[in-house]
PDB file of C-alpha atoms and ligand atoms in Angstrom:
ATOM      1  CA  MET A  10     -62.637 101.615 -78.447  1.00  0.00           C
ATOM      2  CA  LYS A  11     -64.028 104.538 -76.906  1.00  0.00           C
ATOM      3  CA  GLY A  12     -66.559 103.352 -74.437  1.00  0.00           C
ATOM      4  CA  LYS A  13     -65.233 100.099 -74.127  1.00  0.00           C
ATOM      5  CA  ARG A  14     -63.961  98.402 -70.754  1.00  0.00           C
ATOM      6  CA  GLY A  15     -61.667  95.511 -69.943  1.00  0.00           C
ATOM      7  CA  LEU A  16     -58.953  93.474 -68.344  1.00  0.00           C
ATOM      8  CA  VAL A  17     -55.259  93.008 -69.152  1.00  0.00           C
ATOM      9  CA  MET A  18     -53.968  90.264 -67.432  1.00  0.00           C
ATOM     10  CA  GLY A  19     -50.121  89.735 -67.705  1.00  0.00           C
ATOM     11  CA  VAL A  20     -48.293  93.411 -67.386  1.00  0.00           C
ATOM     12  CA  ALA A  21     -45.162  92.228 -65.597  1.00  0.00           C
ATOM     13  CA  ASN A  22     -42.926  95.436 -66.707  1.00  0.00           C
ATOM     14  CA  LYS A  23     -42.728  97.705 -69.604  1.00  0.00           C
ATOM     15  CA  ASN A  24     -41.609  95.180 -71.847  1.00  0.00           C
ATOM     16  CA  SER A  25     -44.432  92.985 -71.570  1.00  0.00           C
ATOM     17  CA  ILE A  26     -46.397  91.801 -74.361  1.00  0.00           C
ATOM     18  CA  ALA A  27     -49.716  92.617 -72.586  1.00  0.00           C
ATOM     19  CA  TRP A  28     -48.248  96.327 -71.555  1.00  0.00           C
ATOM     20  CA  ALA A  29     -47.815  97.060 -75.699  1.00  0.00           C
ATOM     21  CA  ILE A  30     -51.551  95.784 -76.250  1.00  0.00           C
ATOM     22  CA  ALA A  31     -52.974  97.996 -73.064  1.00  0.00           C
ATOM     23  CA  ARG A  32     -51.172 101.103 -74.536  1.00  0.00           C
ATOM     24  CA  GLN A  33     -52.478 100.572 -78.062  1.00  0.00           C
ATOM     25  CA  LEU A  34     -55.851  99.989 -76.416  1.00  0.00           C
ATOM     26  CA  SER A  35     -55.848 103.115 -74.065  1.00  0.00           C
ATOM     27  CA  ALA A  36     -54.669 105.435 -77.416  1.00  0.00           C
ATOM     28  CA  GLN A  37     -57.862 103.839 -79.100  1.00  0.00           C
ATOM     29  CA  GLY A  38     -60.296 105.489 -75.857  1.00  0.00           C
ATOM     30  CA  ALA A  39     -60.515 101.913 -74.190  1.00  0.00           C
ATOM     31  CA  ASP A  40     -60.726 101.693 -70.051  1.00  0.00           C
ATOM     32  CA  ILE A  41     -58.679  99.055 -68.654  1.00  0.00           C
ATOM     33  CA  ALA A  42     -57.912  96.996 -65.450  1.00  0.00           C
ATOM     34  CA  PHE A  43     -55.124  95.174 -64.734  1.00  0.00           C
ATOM     35  CA  THR A  44     -54.172  92.381 -62.705  1.00  0.00           C
ATOM     36  CA  TYR A  45     -50.494  91.463 -60.787  1.00  0.00           C
ATOM     37  CA  GLN A  46     -49.130  89.266 -58.941  1.00  0.00           C
ATOM     38  CA  GLY A  47     -48.010  90.182 -55.438  1.00  0.00           C
ATOM     39  CA  ASP A  48     -46.757  93.231 -54.253  1.00  0.00           C
ATOM     40  CA  SER A  49     -43.424  93.418 -55.843  1.00  0.00           C
ATOM     41  CA  LEU A  50     -45.442  93.237 -59.275  1.00  0.00           C
ATOM     42  CA  LEU A  51     -47.732  96.177 -58.056  1.00  0.00           C
ATOM     43  CA  ARG A  52     -44.923  98.402 -57.684  1.00  0.00           C
ATOM     44  CA  ARG A  53     -43.955  97.595 -61.408  1.00  0.00           C
ATOM     45  CA  VAL A  54     -47.452  97.752 -62.814  1.00  0.00           C
ATOM     46  CA  LYS A  55     -48.636 100.612 -61.117  1.00  0.00           C
ATOM     47  CA  PRO A  56     -46.406 103.360 -62.294  1.00  0.00           C
ATOM     48  CA  LEU A  57     -47.208 102.221 -65.813  1.00  0.00           C
ATOM     49  CA  ALA A  58     -51.165 101.783 -65.530  1.00  0.00           C
ATOM     50  CA  GLU A  59     -51.085 105.631 -64.152  1.00  0.00           C
ATOM     51  CA  THR A  60     -49.632 106.847 -66.931  1.00  0.00           C
ATOM     52  CA  LEU A  61     -52.794 105.655 -68.663  1.00  0.00           C
ATOM     53  CA  ASN A  62     -55.258 106.505 -66.238  1.00  0.00           C
ATOM     54  CA  SER A  63     -54.811 108.664 -62.912  1.00  0.00           C
ATOM     55  CA  ASP A  64     -56.673 105.804 -60.557  1.00  0.00           C
ATOM     56  CA  PRO A  65     -56.663 102.478 -62.525  1.00  0.00           C
ATOM     57  CA  LEU A  66     -58.260  99.221 -61.255  1.00  0.00           C
ATOM     58  CA  LEU A  67     -55.288  97.056 -60.219  1.00  0.00           C
ATOM     59  CA  LEU A  68     -56.439  93.379 -59.206  1.00  0.00           C
ATOM     60  CA  ASP A  69     -54.038  91.333 -57.260  1.00  0.00           C
ATOM     61  CA  CYS A  70     -54.407  87.935 -58.975  1.00  0.00           C
ATOM     62  CA  ASP A  71     -52.316  84.541 -59.054  1.00  0.00           C
ATOM     63  CA  VAL A  72     -54.106  82.722 -61.899  1.00  0.00           C
ATOM     64  CA  THR A  73     -53.949  79.323 -59.829  1.00  0.00           C
ATOM     65  CA  ASN A  74     -55.750  81.114 -56.783  1.00  0.00           C
ATOM     66  CA  ASP A  75     -59.524  80.325 -56.962  1.00  0.00           C
ATOM     67  CA  ASP A  76     -60.303  83.121 -54.394  1.00  0.00           C
ATOM     68  CA  GLN A  77     -58.242  85.585 -56.586  1.00  0.00           C
ATOM     69  CA  MET A  78     -59.936  84.622 -59.869  1.00  0.00           C
ATOM     70  CA  ASP A  79     -63.767  85.136 -58.055  1.00  0.00           C
ATOM     71  CA  ALA A  80     -62.140  88.311 -56.337  1.00  0.00           C
ATOM     72  CA  THR A  81     -61.035  89.953 -59.880  1.00  0.00           C
ATOM     73  CA  PHE A  82     -64.362  89.750 -61.754  1.00  0.00           C
ATOM     74  CA  LYS A  83     -66.140  90.332 -58.713  1.00  0.00           C
ATOM     75  CA  ALA A  84     -63.962  93.787 -58.617  1.00  0.00           C
ATOM     76  CA  LEU A  85     -64.788  94.372 -62.178  1.00  0.00           C
ATOM     77  CA  GLU A  86     -68.469  93.672 -62.169  1.00  0.00           C
ATOM     78  CA  ASP A  87     -68.528  96.062 -59.155  1.00  0.00           C
ATOM     79  CA  LYS A  88     -66.663  98.644 -60.667  1.00  0.00           C
ATOM     80  CA  TRP A  89     -68.112  98.673 -64.490  1.00  0.00           C
ATOM     81  CA  GLY A  90     -70.973  96.278 -64.179  1.00  0.00           C
ATOM     82  CA  LYS A  91     -69.999  95.195 -67.726  1.00  0.00           C
ATOM     83  CA  ILE A  92     -66.717  94.598 -69.673  1.00  0.00           C
ATOM     84  CA  ASP A  93     -66.073  94.494 -73.449  1.00  0.00           C
ATOM     85  CA  PHE A  94     -62.891  92.782 -73.803  1.00  0.00           C
ATOM     86  CA  LEU A  95     -60.051  90.185 -71.835  1.00  0.00           C
ATOM     87  CA  VAL A  96     -56.599  90.072 -73.004  1.00  0.00           C
ATOM     88  CA  HIS A  97     -54.727  86.533 -71.267  1.00  0.00           C
ATOM     89  CA  ALA A  98     -50.997  87.253 -71.669  1.00  0.00           C
ATOM     90  CA  ILE A  99     -49.865  84.913 -68.867  1.00  0.00           C
ATOM     91  CA  ALA A 100     -47.539  81.634 -69.133  1.00  0.00           C
ATOM     92  CA  PHE A 101     -45.086  79.944 -66.819  1.00  0.00           C
ATOM     93  CA  ALA A 102     -43.221  76.673 -66.889  1.00  0.00           C
ATOM     94  CA  GLY A 103     -40.193  76.080 -64.476  1.00  0.00           C
ATOM     95  CA  LYS A 104     -36.819  76.942 -65.859  1.00  0.00           C
ATOM     96  CA  ASP A 105     -35.692  73.337 -65.562  1.00  0.00           C
ATOM     97  CA  GLN A 106     -38.724  72.430 -68.072  1.00  0.00           C
ATOM     98  CA  LEU A 107     -37.605  74.562 -70.826  1.00  0.00           C
ATOM     99  CA  ALA A 108     -34.270  73.037 -71.750  1.00  0.00           C
ATOM    100  CA  GLY A 109     -32.258  70.462 -72.987  1.00  0.00           C
ATOM    101  CA  SER A 110     -34.515  67.155 -73.557  1.00  0.00           C
ATOM    102  CA  PHE A 111     -38.116  67.300 -73.515  1.00  0.00           C
ATOM    103  CA  VAL A 112     -38.488  63.253 -72.996  1.00  0.00           C
ATOM    104  CA  ASP A 113     -35.943  63.162 -70.029  1.00  0.00           C
ATOM    105  CA  ASN A 114     -36.862  66.904 -68.434  1.00  0.00           C
ATOM    106  CA  THR A 115     -40.321  66.930 -68.252  1.00  0.00           C
ATOM    107  CA  THR A 116     -41.753  66.264 -64.758  1.00  0.00           C
ATOM    108  CA  ARG A 117     -45.676  65.304 -64.044  1.00  0.00           C
ATOM    109  CA  ASP A 118     -45.538  68.435 -61.809  1.00  0.00           C
ATOM    110  CA  GLY A 119     -43.711  70.353 -64.539  1.00  0.00           C
ATOM    111  CA  PHE A 120     -46.201  69.315 -67.015  1.00  0.00           C
ATOM    112  CA  LEU A 121     -49.349  70.289 -65.200  1.00  0.00           C
ATOM    113  CA  SER A 122     -48.060  73.497 -63.718  1.00  0.00           C
ATOM    114  CA  ALA A 123     -47.343  74.702 -67.565  1.00  0.00           C
ATOM    115  CA  MET A 124     -50.942  73.652 -68.696  1.00  0.00           C
ATOM    116  CA  ASN A 125     -52.756  75.244 -65.497  1.00  0.00           C
ATOM    117  CA  ILE A 126     -51.004  78.400 -65.635  1.00  0.00           C
ATOM    118  CA  SER A 127     -50.407  78.718 -69.404  1.00  0.00           C
ATOM    119  CA  ALA A 128     -53.552  77.213 -70.999  1.00  0.00           C
ATOM    120  CA  TYR A 129     -56.558  76.238 -68.023  1.00  0.00           C
ATOM    121  CA  SER A 130     -55.913  79.974 -66.877  1.00  0.00           C
ATOM    122  CA  PHE A 131     -57.180  80.941 -70.195  1.00  0.00           C
ATOM    123  CA  VAL A 132     -60.517  78.819 -69.869  1.00  0.00           C
ATOM    124  CA  ASP A 133     -60.893  79.679 -66.451  1.00  0.00           C
ATOM    125  CA  ALA A 134     -60.542  83.380 -66.959  1.00  0.00           C
ATOM    126  CA  ALA A 135     -63.126  83.421 -69.756  1.00  0.00           C
ATOM    127  CA  ARG A 136     -65.668  81.447 -68.168  1.00  0.00           C
ATOM    128  CA  ARG A 137     -65.653  83.904 -65.476  1.00  0.00           C
ATOM    129  CA  ALA A 138     -65.463  87.060 -68.329  1.00  0.00           C
ATOM    130  CA  LYS A 139     -68.257  85.997 -70.215  1.00  0.00           C
ATOM    131  CA  ASN A 140     -70.555  86.048 -67.251  1.00  0.00           C
ATOM    132  CA  ILE A 141     -69.740  89.876 -67.227  1.00  0.00           C
ATOM    133  CA  MET A 142     -69.060  90.638 -70.834  1.00  0.00           C
ATOM    134  CA  ASN A 143     -71.772  92.330 -72.911  1.00  0.00           C
ATOM    135  CA  ASP A 144     -72.614  90.119 -75.829  1.00  0.00           C
ATOM    136  CA  GLY A 145     -70.093  91.039 -79.088  1.00  0.00           C
ATOM    137  CA  GLY A 146     -67.180  91.012 -76.398  1.00  0.00           C
ATOM    138  CA  SER A 147     -64.085  89.820 -77.297  1.00  0.00           C
ATOM    139  CA  MET A 148     -61.074  87.937 -75.762  1.00  0.00           C
ATOM    140  CA  VAL A 149     -57.620  87.338 -77.103  1.00  0.00           C
ATOM    141  CA  THR A 150     -54.788  85.241 -75.924  1.00  0.00           C
ATOM    142  CA  LEU A 151     -50.966  85.442 -76.661  1.00  0.00           C
ATOM    143  CA  THR A 152     -49.221  81.799 -77.841  1.00  0.00           C
ATOM    144  CA  TYR A 153     -46.398  80.891 -79.905  1.00  0.00           C
ATOM    145  CA  LEU A 154     -45.413  78.465 -83.084  1.00  0.00           C
ATOM    146  CA  GLY A 155     -43.691  76.122 -80.567  1.00  0.00           C
ATOM    147  CA  SER A 156     -47.430  74.997 -80.105  1.00  0.00           C
ATOM    148  CA  GLU A 157     -47.241  73.618 -83.866  1.00  0.00           C
ATOM    149  CA  ARG A 158     -44.051  72.846 -84.566  1.00  0.00           C
ATOM    150  CA  VAL A 159     -40.423  71.861 -82.330  1.00  0.00           C
ATOM    151  CA  ILE A 160     -38.188  74.761 -81.029  1.00  0.00           C
ATOM    152  CA  PRO A 161     -35.343  74.152 -79.365  1.00  0.00           C
ATOM    153  CA  ASN A 162     -35.889  73.899 -75.382  1.00  0.00           C
ATOM    154  CA  TYR A 163     -39.621  75.432 -75.340  1.00  0.00           C
ATOM    155  CA  ASN A 164     -40.411  71.635 -74.811  1.00  0.00           C
ATOM    156  CA  VAL A 165     -44.031  71.518 -72.273  1.00  0.00           C
ATOM    157  CA  MET A 166     -44.488  74.993 -73.165  1.00  0.00           C
ATOM    158  CA  GLY A 167     -45.256  73.971 -76.988  1.00  0.00           C
ATOM    159  CA  VAL A 168     -47.963  71.539 -75.388  1.00  0.00           C
ATOM    160  CA  ALA A 169     -49.698  74.180 -73.187  1.00  0.00           C
ATOM    161  CA  LYS A 170     -49.676  76.528 -76.410  1.00  0.00           C
ATOM    162  CA  ALA A 171     -50.874  73.879 -78.097  1.00  0.00           C
ATOM    163  CA  ALA A 172     -53.810  73.264 -75.436  1.00  0.00           C
ATOM    164  CA  LEU A 173     -54.291  77.009 -75.382  1.00  0.00           C
ATOM    165  CA  GLU A 174     -54.738  77.237 -79.015  1.00  0.00           C
ATOM    166  CA  ALA A 175     -57.222  74.142 -78.895  1.00  0.00           C
ATOM    167  CA  SER A 176     -59.334  75.885 -76.028  1.00  0.00           C
ATOM    168  CA  THR A 177     -59.457  79.219 -78.019  1.00  0.00           C
ATOM    169  CA  ARG A 178     -61.590  77.231 -80.504  1.00  0.00           C
ATOM    170  CA  TYR A 179     -63.966  75.699 -78.207  1.00  0.00           C
ATOM    171  CA  LEU A 180     -64.337  78.726 -76.300  1.00  0.00           C
ATOM    172  CA  ALA A 181     -65.303  80.848 -79.587  1.00  0.00           C
ATOM    173  CA  ALA A 182     -67.530  77.728 -80.510  1.00  0.00           C
ATOM    174  CA  ASP A 183     -69.375  77.928 -76.789  1.00  0.00           C
ATOM    175  CA  LEU A 184     -69.455  82.041 -77.051  1.00  0.00           C
ATOM    176  CA  GLY A 185     -70.068  82.875 -80.462  1.00  0.00           C
ATOM    177  CA  PRO A 186     -73.797  82.733 -80.526  1.00  0.00           C
ATOM    178  CA  ARG A 187     -73.395  85.606 -77.970  1.00  0.00           C
ATOM    179  CA  GLY A 188     -71.316  87.364 -80.726  1.00  0.00           C
ATOM    180  CA  ILE A 189     -68.128  87.290 -78.235  1.00  0.00           C
ATOM    181  CA  ARG A 190     -65.067  86.516 -80.474  1.00  0.00           C
ATOM    182  CA  VAL A 191     -62.320  84.190 -79.049  1.00  0.00           C
ATOM    183  CA  ASN A 192     -58.851  84.217 -80.937  1.00  0.00           C
ATOM    184  CA  ALA A 193     -55.084  83.841 -80.229  1.00  0.00           C
ATOM    185  CA  ILE A 194     -52.083  85.922 -81.291  1.00  0.00           C
ATOM    186  CA  SER A 195     -49.129  83.694 -82.189  1.00  0.00           C
ATOM    187  CA  ALA A 196     -46.135  86.198 -81.747  1.00  0.00           C
ATOM    188  CA  GLY A 197     -42.560  85.836 -82.867  1.00  0.00           C
ATOM    189  CA  PRO A 198     -40.022  86.003 -80.334  1.00  0.00           C
ATOM    190  CA  ILE A 199     -39.875  89.208 -78.205  1.00  0.00           C
ATOM    191  CA  LYS A 200     -37.543  90.109 -75.638  1.00  0.00           C
ATOM    192  CA  THR A 201     -39.692  90.006 -72.005  1.00  0.00           C
ATOM    193  CA  LEU A 202     -39.019  88.341 -69.019  1.00  0.00           C
ATOM    194  CA  ALA A 203     -41.014  85.118 -69.944  1.00  0.00           C
ATOM    195  CA  ALA A 204     -38.977  84.595 -73.406  1.00  0.00           C
ATOM    196  CA  ALA A 205     -35.627  85.159 -71.100  1.00  0.00           C
ATOM    197  CA  GLY A 206     -36.648  82.033 -69.016  1.00  0.00           C
ATOM    198  CA  ILE A 207     -36.382  79.900 -72.251  1.00  0.00           C
ATOM    199  CA  GLY A 208     -32.702  78.214 -73.194  1.00  0.00           C
ATOM    200  CA  SER A 209     -30.756  79.285 -75.934  1.00  0.00           C
ATOM    201  CA  GLY A 210     -32.234  83.013 -76.422  1.00  0.00           C
ATOM    202  CA  ARG A 211     -29.681  84.508 -78.349  1.00  0.00           C
ATOM    203  CA  HIS A 212     -29.864  81.646 -80.963  1.00  0.00           C
ATOM    204  CA  MET A 213     -33.899  81.753 -80.884  1.00  0.00           C
ATOM    205  CA  PHE A 214     -33.833  85.722 -81.735  1.00  0.00           C
ATOM    206  CA  ARG A 215     -30.590  85.249 -84.082  1.00  0.00           C
ATOM    207  CA  PHE A 216     -32.202  82.949 -86.167  1.00  0.00           C
ATOM    208  CA  ASN A 217     -35.936  83.970 -86.436  1.00  0.00           C
ATOM    209  CA  LYS A 218     -34.719  87.518 -87.702  1.00  0.00           C
ATOM    210  CA  ALA A 219     -32.580  85.757 -90.215  1.00  0.00           C
ATOM    211  CA  ALA A 220     -35.024  83.137 -91.417  1.00  0.00           C
ATOM    212  CA  SER A 221     -38.273  85.275 -91.330  1.00  0.00           C
ATOM    213  CA  ALA A 222     -39.671  86.474 -94.364  1.00  0.00           C
ATOM    214  CA  MET A 223     -39.023  90.272 -92.912  1.00  0.00           C
ATOM    215  CA  ARG A 224     -35.718  89.130 -91.774  1.00  0.00           C
ATOM    216  CA  ASP A 225     -36.295  90.990 -88.602  1.00  0.00           C
ATOM    217  CA  ASN A 226     -37.170  90.282 -85.413  1.00  0.00           C
ATOM    218  CA  THR A 227     -41.321  90.383 -84.300  1.00  0.00           C
ATOM    219  CA  ASP A 228     -42.578  94.267 -83.381  1.00  0.00           C
ATOM    220  CA  PRO A 229     -44.472  94.404 -80.345  1.00  0.00           C
ATOM    221  CA  ALA A 230     -46.250  96.986 -82.414  1.00  0.00           C
ATOM    222  CA  GLY A 231     -47.536  94.711 -84.548  1.00  0.00           C
ATOM    223  CA  VAL A 232     -48.948  92.206 -82.086  1.00  0.00           C
ATOM    224  CA  ALA A 233     -50.515  95.247 -80.332  1.00  0.00           C
ATOM    225  CA  GLY A 234     -52.112  96.352 -83.534  1.00  0.00           C
ATOM    226  CA  ALA A 235     -53.204  92.774 -84.162  1.00  0.00           C
ATOM    227  CA  ALA A 236     -55.165  92.547 -80.552  1.00  0.00           C
ATOM    228  CA  LEU A 237     -56.812  95.919 -81.495  1.00  0.00           C
ATOM    229  CA  TYR A 238     -58.165  94.230 -84.701  1.00  0.00           C
ATOM    230  CA  MET A 239     -59.572  91.208 -82.440  1.00  0.00           C
ATOM    231  CA  LEU A 240     -60.548  92.872 -79.467  1.00  0.00           C
ATOM    232  CA  SER A 241     -62.446  96.378 -81.608  1.00  0.00           C
ATOM    233  CA  ASP A 242     -65.131  95.960 -84.344  1.00  0.00           C
ATOM    234  CA  LEU A 243     -62.438  95.797 -86.697  1.00  0.00           C
ATOM    235  CA  GLY A 244     -62.601  92.273 -86.200  1.00  0.00           C
ATOM    236  CA  LEU A 245     -65.809  91.205 -86.667  1.00  0.00           C
ATOM    237  CA  SER A 246     -66.453  88.016 -87.633  1.00  0.00           C
ATOM    238  CA  CYS A 247     -63.323  86.746 -87.193  1.00  0.00           C
ATOM    239  CA  THR A 248     -62.998  83.925 -84.190  1.00  0.00           C
ATOM    240  CA  GLY A 249     -61.468  80.790 -83.347  1.00  0.00           C
ATOM    241  CA  GLU A 250     -58.146  82.205 -85.021  1.00  0.00           C
ATOM    242  CA  THR A 251     -54.835  81.724 -84.276  1.00  0.00           C
ATOM    243  CA  HIS A 252     -53.170  84.490 -85.960  1.00  0.00           C
ATOM    244  CA  HIS A 253     -49.478  84.676 -86.847  1.00  0.00           C
ATOM    245  CA  VAL A 254     -47.159  87.744 -85.766  1.00  0.00           C
ATOM    246  CA  ASP A 255     -44.040  86.905 -86.590  1.00  0.00           C
ATOM    247  CA  GLY A 256     -42.576  88.606 -89.389  1.00  0.00           C
ATOM    248  CA  GLY A 257     -43.682  85.412 -91.601  1.00  0.00           C
ATOM    249  CA  PHE A 258     -41.436  82.991 -89.751  1.00  0.00           C
ATOM    250  CA  HIS A 259     -44.576  80.401 -89.458  1.00  0.00           C
ATOM    251  CA  ALA A 260     -44.363  80.928 -93.629  1.00  0.00           C
ATOM    252  CA  ILE A 261     -41.142  79.856 -94.203  1.00  0.00           C
ATOM    253  CA  GLY A 262     -40.587  76.116 -94.929  1.00  0.00           C
ATOM    254  CA  MET A 263     -36.796  76.125 -95.412  1.00  0.00           C
ATOM    255  CA  PRO A 264     -34.586  79.440 -94.871  1.00  0.00           C
ATOM    256  CA  VAL A 265     -32.503  80.814 -98.140  1.00  0.00           C
ATOM    257  CA  GLU A 266     -28.604  79.985 -97.321  1.00  0.00           C
ATOM    258  CA  ALA A 267     -27.541  83.269 -96.986  1.00  0.00           C
ATOM    259  CA  ALA A 268     -30.240  83.298 -93.788  1.00  0.00           C
ATOM    260  CA  MET A 269     -28.704  80.518 -92.268  1.00  0.00           C
ATOM    261  CA  ASP A 270     -25.246  81.867 -92.574  1.00  0.00           C
ATOM    262  CA  GLU A 271     -26.588  85.159 -91.206  1.00  0.00           C
ATOM    263  CA  ALA A 272     -28.099  82.936 -88.491  1.00  0.00           C
ATOM    264  CA  SER A 273     -24.874  81.060 -87.485  1.00  0.00           C
ATOM    265  CA  GLY A 274     -22.534  83.990 -88.284  1.00  0.00           C
ATOM    266  CA  ARG A 275     -20.557  82.072 -91.158  1.00  0.00           C
ATOM    267  CA  GLU A 276     -19.325  84.029 -94.043  1.00  0.00           C
ATOM    268  CA  SER A 277     -21.036  83.241 -97.039  1.00  0.00           C
TER     269      SER A 277
HETATM  270  P1  NAP B 305     -43.907  88.439 -69.414  1.00  0.00           P
HETATM  271  O1  NAP B 305     -43.742  89.693 -69.342  1.00  0.00           O
HETATM  272  O2  NAP B 305     -42.821  87.877 -68.117  1.00  0.00           O
HETATM  273  O3  NAP B 305     -45.172  88.366 -68.893  1.00  0.00           O
HETATM  274  C1  NAP B 305     -45.844  87.044 -68.446  1.00  0.00           C
HETATM  275  C2  NAP B 305     -47.203  87.502 -67.620  1.00  0.00           C
HETATM  276  O4  NAP B 305     -47.494  86.343 -67.124  1.00  0.00           O
HETATM  277  C3  NAP B 305     -46.526  88.201 -66.428  1.00  0.00           C
HETATM  278  O5  NAP B 305     -47.069  88.829 -66.091  1.00  0.00           O
HETATM  279  C4  NAP B 305     -46.170  86.983 -65.312  1.00  0.00           C
HETATM  280  O6  NAP B 305     -46.411  87.590 -64.330  1.00  0.00           O
HETATM  281  C5  NAP B 305     -47.729  86.319 -65.674  1.00  0.00           C
HETATM  282  N1  NAP B 305     -47.581  85.076 -64.759  1.00  0.00           N
HETATM  283  C6  NAP B 305     -46.736  84.231 -65.088  1.00  0.00           C
HETATM  284  N2  NAP B 305     -47.600  83.167 -64.005  1.00  0.00           N
HETATM  285  C7  NAP B 305     -48.641  83.918 -63.346  1.00  0.00           C
HETATM  286  C8  NAP B 305     -49.470  83.299 -62.696  1.00  0.00           C
HETATM  287  N3  NAP B 305     -49.451  82.384 -62.020  1.00  0.00           N
HETATM  288  N4  NAP B 305     -50.554  84.510 -62.199  1.00  0.00           N
HETATM  289  C9  NAP B 305     -50.880  85.153 -62.331  1.00  0.00           C
HETATM  290  N5  NAP B 305     -50.043  85.819 -63.647  1.00  0.00           N
HETATM  291  C10 NAP B 305     -48.701  84.925 -64.143  1.00  0.00           C
HETATM  292  O7  NAP B 305     -43.502  88.116 -70.817  1.00  0.00           O
HETATM  293  P2  NAP B 305     -44.973  88.071 -72.456  1.00  0.00           P
HETATM  294  O8  NAP B 305     -43.623  87.722 -73.323  1.00  0.00           O
HETATM  295  O9  NAP B 305     -44.989  89.408 -72.554  1.00  0.00           O
HETATM  296  O10 NAP B 305     -45.826  86.924 -72.293  1.00  0.00           O
HETATM  297  C11 NAP B 305     -47.134  86.990 -72.306  1.00  0.00           C
HETATM  298  C12 NAP B 305     -47.450  85.906 -73.312  1.00  0.00           C
HETATM  299  O11 NAP B 305     -47.347  86.098 -74.476  1.00  0.00           O
HETATM  300  C13 NAP B 305     -47.437  84.857 -72.560  1.00  0.00           C
HETATM  301  O12 NAP B 305     -48.616  84.112 -72.616  1.00  0.00           O
HETATM  302  C14 NAP B 305     -46.219  84.488 -73.129  1.00  0.00           C
HETATM  303  O13 NAP B 305     -46.085  82.907 -73.447  1.00  0.00           O
HETATM  304  C15 NAP B 305     -46.754  84.954 -74.945  1.00  0.00           C
HETATM  305  N6  NAP B 305     -45.835  85.043 -76.030  1.00  0.00           N
HETATM  306  C16 NAP B 305     -44.519  85.848 -75.668  1.00  0.00           C
HETATM  307  C17 NAP B 305     -43.689  85.504 -76.432  1.00  0.00           C
HETATM  308  C18 NAP B 305     -42.084  86.166 -76.218  1.00  0.00           C
HETATM  309  O14 NAP B 305     -41.352  85.820 -77.616  1.00  0.00           O
HETATM  310  N7  NAP B 305     -41.945  86.810 -75.513  1.00  0.00           N
HETATM  311  C19 NAP B 305     -43.952  85.067 -77.873  1.00  0.00           C
HETATM  312  C20 NAP B 305     -44.976  84.216 -78.322  1.00  0.00           C
HETATM  313  C21 NAP B 305     -46.066  84.520 -77.130  1.00  0.00           C
HETATM  314  P3  NAP B 305     -44.760  87.386 -62.867  1.00  0.00           P
HETATM  315  O15 NAP B 305     -44.070  87.910 -63.665  1.00  0.00           O
HETATM  316  O16 NAP B 305     -45.901  87.586 -61.790  1.00  0.00           O
HETATM  317  O17 NAP B 305     -44.687  85.743 -62.769  1.00  0.00           O
END
C-alpha cells in the first residue's frame, strides 16, 4: 500500500472494524484520512489516528449531510489531489428497530433512516470518491449475513445490508471500466458499539462461536486482512464480491448437536 492514499469512514473507537482495517493498511504503508461524526467522536478518533500519523487529516462528516459529504471529498482533493481507496464502515438503525418483531416494529422513518445511513451513504460516497480516485483504485464496505438470512433482531438492518450488497454490484459494474473495484466484506459478529445496539447480542456471539465451522468468533484482524487484499493490488480482478469473513458460519446448513448444546449451555 506504499504510495496509496485513501479515506476510512466509520472509526468510532479502538474496537471499530474500521480501526482494525486502518491499522493494517497503515502497517502496509498507506496514508489514511478519517471521517468522524461531531466533536465527541473527534476526541476519540484523533488520538487513534495520531498513532498512525503525527498530523492526520480528520474530517467531520455525518453521511446524511450533503454539505459535509461535499466538504470531505473537497478536503481530500485539496490535500492529495487523487485518492486510491475508500473504506465505508458505517451503519445505523434506531434501537427500537433492532428488537422483536420485524413486521410490527419497522416504521417508515426507521426503515428510511437505516437505508439512508447504512446503504445509500456508500453509493453517495462512492460517487464523490470516484471523481478523485485514480484508475485502478478500490472501495470496500462492511456487511453482515443478516442480508441473506433471518437473524433475530437484526430486522431492518438486514434489509439495508441487502441493499448495500446489491449497490456494491452496481457500483462495481459502473466503475469496472476504469479499473476501480468495489467489494463488500460480510463479517461475523464482532464486539463494537454498533453490535451492542442489536438485541440479544450475547446469544448471537455464543451461537456464532458454537455453530461456525471454526467454532470461534470472528477476529477483526481477519476482516482487516481481507480489506487489505481487496484494497491492494493483491485483489486485482476481484470486484462486485461479497466475501464472508465469519469463521465459516455462512457455510453451515445445520450445526452439529454438540454445538447447539454448547450454544444453549446444555450438557450433551
Ligand atoms: P462502530 O465502531 O460502532 O462503527 C459504526 C460507525 O458508523 C461509527 O463510526 C458511527 O459513528 C458511524 N455512523 C453511524 N451513523 C453515521 C452517520 N450518520 N454519519 C457518519 N457516520 C455514522 O461499529 P462496527 O461494528 O465497527 O461497524 C462498522 C461496519 O461494520 C458497519 O457497517 C456494520 O454494520 C458492519 N458490521 C459489523 C459487524 C459487527 O458484528 N460489529 C458485523 C458485520 C458488519 P457514530 O458513533 O458517530 O454514530
